[in-house]
XYZ file of C-alpha atoms in Angstrom:
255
model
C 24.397 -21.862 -25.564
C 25.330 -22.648 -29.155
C 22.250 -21.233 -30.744
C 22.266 -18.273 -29.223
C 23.878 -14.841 -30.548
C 26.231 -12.491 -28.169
C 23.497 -10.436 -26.681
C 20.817 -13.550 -25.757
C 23.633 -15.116 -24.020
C 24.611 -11.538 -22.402
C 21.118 -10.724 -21.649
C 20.357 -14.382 -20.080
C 23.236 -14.641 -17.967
C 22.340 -11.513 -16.225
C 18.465 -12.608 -16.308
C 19.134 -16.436 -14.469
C 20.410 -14.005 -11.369
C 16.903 -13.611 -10.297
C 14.749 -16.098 -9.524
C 12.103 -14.609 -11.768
C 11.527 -11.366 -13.892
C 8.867 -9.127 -15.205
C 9.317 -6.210 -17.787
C 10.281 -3.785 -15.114
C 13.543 -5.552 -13.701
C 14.078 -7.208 -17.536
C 14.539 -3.473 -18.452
C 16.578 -2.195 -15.727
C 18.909 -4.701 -16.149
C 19.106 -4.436 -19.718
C 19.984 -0.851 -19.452
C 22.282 -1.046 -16.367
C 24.393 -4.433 -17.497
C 24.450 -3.445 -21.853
C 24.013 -6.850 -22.721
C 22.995 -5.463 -25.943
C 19.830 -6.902 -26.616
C 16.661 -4.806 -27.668
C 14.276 -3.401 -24.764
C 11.337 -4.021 -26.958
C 11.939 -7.336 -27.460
C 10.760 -8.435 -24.104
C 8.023 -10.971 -25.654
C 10.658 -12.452 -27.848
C 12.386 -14.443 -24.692
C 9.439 -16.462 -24.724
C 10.132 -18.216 -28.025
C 12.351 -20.521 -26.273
C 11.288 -23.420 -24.125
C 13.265 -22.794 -21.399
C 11.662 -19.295 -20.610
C 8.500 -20.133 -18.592
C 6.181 -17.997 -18.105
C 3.200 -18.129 -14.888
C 1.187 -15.332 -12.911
C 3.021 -12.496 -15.391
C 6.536 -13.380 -14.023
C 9.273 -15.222 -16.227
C 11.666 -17.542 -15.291
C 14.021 -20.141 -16.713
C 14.006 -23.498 -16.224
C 16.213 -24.570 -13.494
C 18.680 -26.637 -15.528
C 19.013 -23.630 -17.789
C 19.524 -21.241 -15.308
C 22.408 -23.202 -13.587
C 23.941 -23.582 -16.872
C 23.669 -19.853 -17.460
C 25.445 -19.221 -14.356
C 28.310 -20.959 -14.576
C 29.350 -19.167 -17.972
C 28.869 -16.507 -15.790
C 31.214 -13.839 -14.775
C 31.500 -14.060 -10.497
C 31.902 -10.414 -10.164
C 29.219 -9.381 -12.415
C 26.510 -11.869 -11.186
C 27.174 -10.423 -7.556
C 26.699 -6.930 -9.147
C 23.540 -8.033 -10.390
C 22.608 -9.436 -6.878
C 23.767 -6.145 -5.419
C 21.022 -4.345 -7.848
C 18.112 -6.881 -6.853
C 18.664 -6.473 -3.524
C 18.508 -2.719 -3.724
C 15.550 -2.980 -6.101
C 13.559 -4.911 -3.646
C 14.922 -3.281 -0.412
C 13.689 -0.230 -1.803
C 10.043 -1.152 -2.228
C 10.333 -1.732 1.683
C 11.642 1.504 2.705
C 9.340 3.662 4.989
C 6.678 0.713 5.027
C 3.218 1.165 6.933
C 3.249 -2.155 8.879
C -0.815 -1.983 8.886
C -0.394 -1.398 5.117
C 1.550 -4.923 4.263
C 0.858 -6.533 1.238
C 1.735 -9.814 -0.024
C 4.045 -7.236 -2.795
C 5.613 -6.487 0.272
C 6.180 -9.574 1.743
C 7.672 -11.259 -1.464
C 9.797 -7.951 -2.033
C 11.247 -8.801 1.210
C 11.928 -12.743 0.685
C 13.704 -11.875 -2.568
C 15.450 -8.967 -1.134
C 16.658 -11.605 1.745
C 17.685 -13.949 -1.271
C 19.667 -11.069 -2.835
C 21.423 -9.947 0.130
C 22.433 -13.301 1.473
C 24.658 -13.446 -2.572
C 26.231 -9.670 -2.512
C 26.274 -8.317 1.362
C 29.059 -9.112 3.233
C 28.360 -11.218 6.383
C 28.377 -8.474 9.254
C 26.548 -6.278 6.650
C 23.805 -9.068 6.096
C 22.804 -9.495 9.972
C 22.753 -5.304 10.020
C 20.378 -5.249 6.863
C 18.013 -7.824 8.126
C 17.227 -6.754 11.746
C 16.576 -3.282 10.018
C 14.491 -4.306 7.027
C 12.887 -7.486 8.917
C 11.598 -5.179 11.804
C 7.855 -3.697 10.241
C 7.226 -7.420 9.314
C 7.892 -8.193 12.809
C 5.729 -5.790 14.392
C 3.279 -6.560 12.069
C 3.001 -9.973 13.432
C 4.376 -11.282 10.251
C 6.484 -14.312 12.092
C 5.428 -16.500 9.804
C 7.289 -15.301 7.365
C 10.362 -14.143 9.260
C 11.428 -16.804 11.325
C 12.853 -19.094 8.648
C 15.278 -16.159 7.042
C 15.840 -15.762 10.764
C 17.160 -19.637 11.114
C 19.238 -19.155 7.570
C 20.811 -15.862 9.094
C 21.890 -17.758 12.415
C 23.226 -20.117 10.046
C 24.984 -17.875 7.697
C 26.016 -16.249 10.893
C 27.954 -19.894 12.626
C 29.531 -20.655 9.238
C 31.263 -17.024 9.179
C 34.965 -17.555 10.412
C 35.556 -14.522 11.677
C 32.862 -14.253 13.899
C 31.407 -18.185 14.975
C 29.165 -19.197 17.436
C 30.342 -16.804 20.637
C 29.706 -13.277 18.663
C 26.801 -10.678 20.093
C 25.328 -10.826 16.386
C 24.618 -14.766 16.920
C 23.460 -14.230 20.499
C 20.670 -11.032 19.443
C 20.119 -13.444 16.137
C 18.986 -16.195 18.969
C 17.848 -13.864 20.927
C 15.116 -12.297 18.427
C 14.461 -15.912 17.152
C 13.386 -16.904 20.547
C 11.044 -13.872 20.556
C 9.338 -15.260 16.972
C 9.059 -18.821 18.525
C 7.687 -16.988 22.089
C 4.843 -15.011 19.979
C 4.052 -18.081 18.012
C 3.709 -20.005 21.144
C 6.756 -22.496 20.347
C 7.954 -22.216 24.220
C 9.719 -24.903 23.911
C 11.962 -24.296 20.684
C 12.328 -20.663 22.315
C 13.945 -21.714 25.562
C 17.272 -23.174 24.034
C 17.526 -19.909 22.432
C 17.443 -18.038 24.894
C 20.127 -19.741 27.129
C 21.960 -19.946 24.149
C 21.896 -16.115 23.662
C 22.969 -15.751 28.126
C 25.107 -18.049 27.656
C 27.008 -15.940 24.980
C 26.061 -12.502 26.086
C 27.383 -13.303 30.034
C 30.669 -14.702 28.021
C 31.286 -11.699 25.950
C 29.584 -8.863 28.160
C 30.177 -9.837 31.843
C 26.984 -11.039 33.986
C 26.619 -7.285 35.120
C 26.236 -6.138 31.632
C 22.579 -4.365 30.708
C 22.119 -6.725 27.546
C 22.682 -9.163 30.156
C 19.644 -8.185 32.313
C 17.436 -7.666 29.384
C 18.472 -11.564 27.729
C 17.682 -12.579 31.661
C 14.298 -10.484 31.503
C 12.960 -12.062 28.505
C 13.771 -15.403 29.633
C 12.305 -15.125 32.459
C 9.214 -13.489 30.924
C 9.232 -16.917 28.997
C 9.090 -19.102 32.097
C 6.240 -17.256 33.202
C 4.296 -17.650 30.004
C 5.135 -21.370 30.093
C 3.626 -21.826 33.502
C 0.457 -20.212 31.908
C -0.464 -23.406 30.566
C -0.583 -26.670 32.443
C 1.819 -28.406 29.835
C 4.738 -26.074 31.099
C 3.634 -26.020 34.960
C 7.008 -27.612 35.667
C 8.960 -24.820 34.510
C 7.662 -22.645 37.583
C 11.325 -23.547 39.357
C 13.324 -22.459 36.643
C 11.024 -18.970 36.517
C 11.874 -18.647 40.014
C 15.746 -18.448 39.535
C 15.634 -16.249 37.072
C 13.282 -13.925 38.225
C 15.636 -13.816 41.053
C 18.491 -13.330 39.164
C 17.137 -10.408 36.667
C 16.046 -8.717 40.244
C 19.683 -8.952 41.683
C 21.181 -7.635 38.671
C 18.696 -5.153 38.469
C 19.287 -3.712 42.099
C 23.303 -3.729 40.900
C 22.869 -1.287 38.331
C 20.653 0.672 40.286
C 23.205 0.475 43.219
C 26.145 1.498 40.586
C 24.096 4.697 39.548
């Protein structure tokens, strides 16, 4: 950090943020943050051997970076999270899901990356089922399901709302539907208890969210007996199918 002047240190602080760079989000955060150093002098940050440089991105090496960040102001390196998640978030906006590049998919892993740093917690689980959802019914699950897992995590670890919350049980609830469509029956099924489990606690067992949990686990019993591997699920189909039709005929009956 020695050999640098003011604005190098300014401008790399703000630049070790991201995980990478190109001139587009070097110059938008040189203009937005003032670290002082030139736009045109882009090129120059290769000079030192800690700026890498592969497929036309930059990035600094990783002992570098952490340095950087821990001369770093909290508040403004969560500003500068802030502005890469709304960079990326915005190259997702109004997205044509049979239009999906792999742009598209890295905008959203960084966005994801972003968020998780500058949204607050209820804020993150509202940003993702929103911005996650053209990926999803692209058949993107791939990609998905792992920010999915980190989100129930980030979810569990938030005091204020822990393991018995609605956003952990529609969390489950939509992971269960990625492992489903992948064909991961098994890894789906403890989901989806998990998400009855807390949706009866929290709603009531008469509760519509209810019915639909008990619909698509039931839907996953049935798919499980599909293949000879799961024909011993067929009892456990049974009872639920029953108990999605008596809950059905309620709510009818309370209309």
């Amino acid at each position: 950090m020695k050999y640098l002047n003011g604005p190098e240190q300014e401008t790399l602080k703000v630049l070790s943020v991201p995980r990478f760079w190109n001139r587009d989000i070097f110059n938008s955060l040189i203009e937005i943050f003032k670290t002082g150093y030139s736009l045109t002098a882009f090129s120059e940050l290769k000079r030192f051997s800690f700026v890498q440089e592969t497929e036309g991105k930059m990035l600094l090496h990783p002992l570098m970076r952490d340095g950087l960040q821990d001369y770093q102001d909290q508040e403004v390196r969560k500003e500068v999270h802030s502005f890469m998640c709304d960079y990326y978030t915005n190259q997702l906006n109004s997205i044509d899901i049979k239009a999906i590049t792999p742009e598209h998919e890295l905008a959203l892993t960084e966005a994801f990356y972003h968020a998780k740093e500058s949204l607050e917690t209820k804020d993150l689980f509202s940003w993702f089922i929103d911005i996650s959802d053209p990926f999803n019914r692209a058949a993107l699950w791939q990609l998905i399901f792992p920010m999915y897992e980190e989100l129930l995590q980030v979810l569990e670890k938030e005091p204020e709302i822990g393991h018995e919350h609605l956003g952990v049980a529609t969390t489950l609830n939509n992971l269960a539907v990625l492992y489903k469509n992948m064909g991961a029956y098994e890894k789906a099924l403890p989901l989806y208890q998990r998400a009855l489990d807390i949706c009866e606690k929290v709603l009531g067992p008469e509760h519509p969210y209810v019915a639909t949990t008990l619909n698509n686990l039931a839907e996953l019993y049935r798919s499980m007996e599909l293949t000879k591997k799961h024909s011993h699920f067929i009892k456990g189909h049974l009872t639920f199918v029953k108990r999605c039709w008596d809950l059905n005929i309620q709510m009818l009956q309370q209309h």
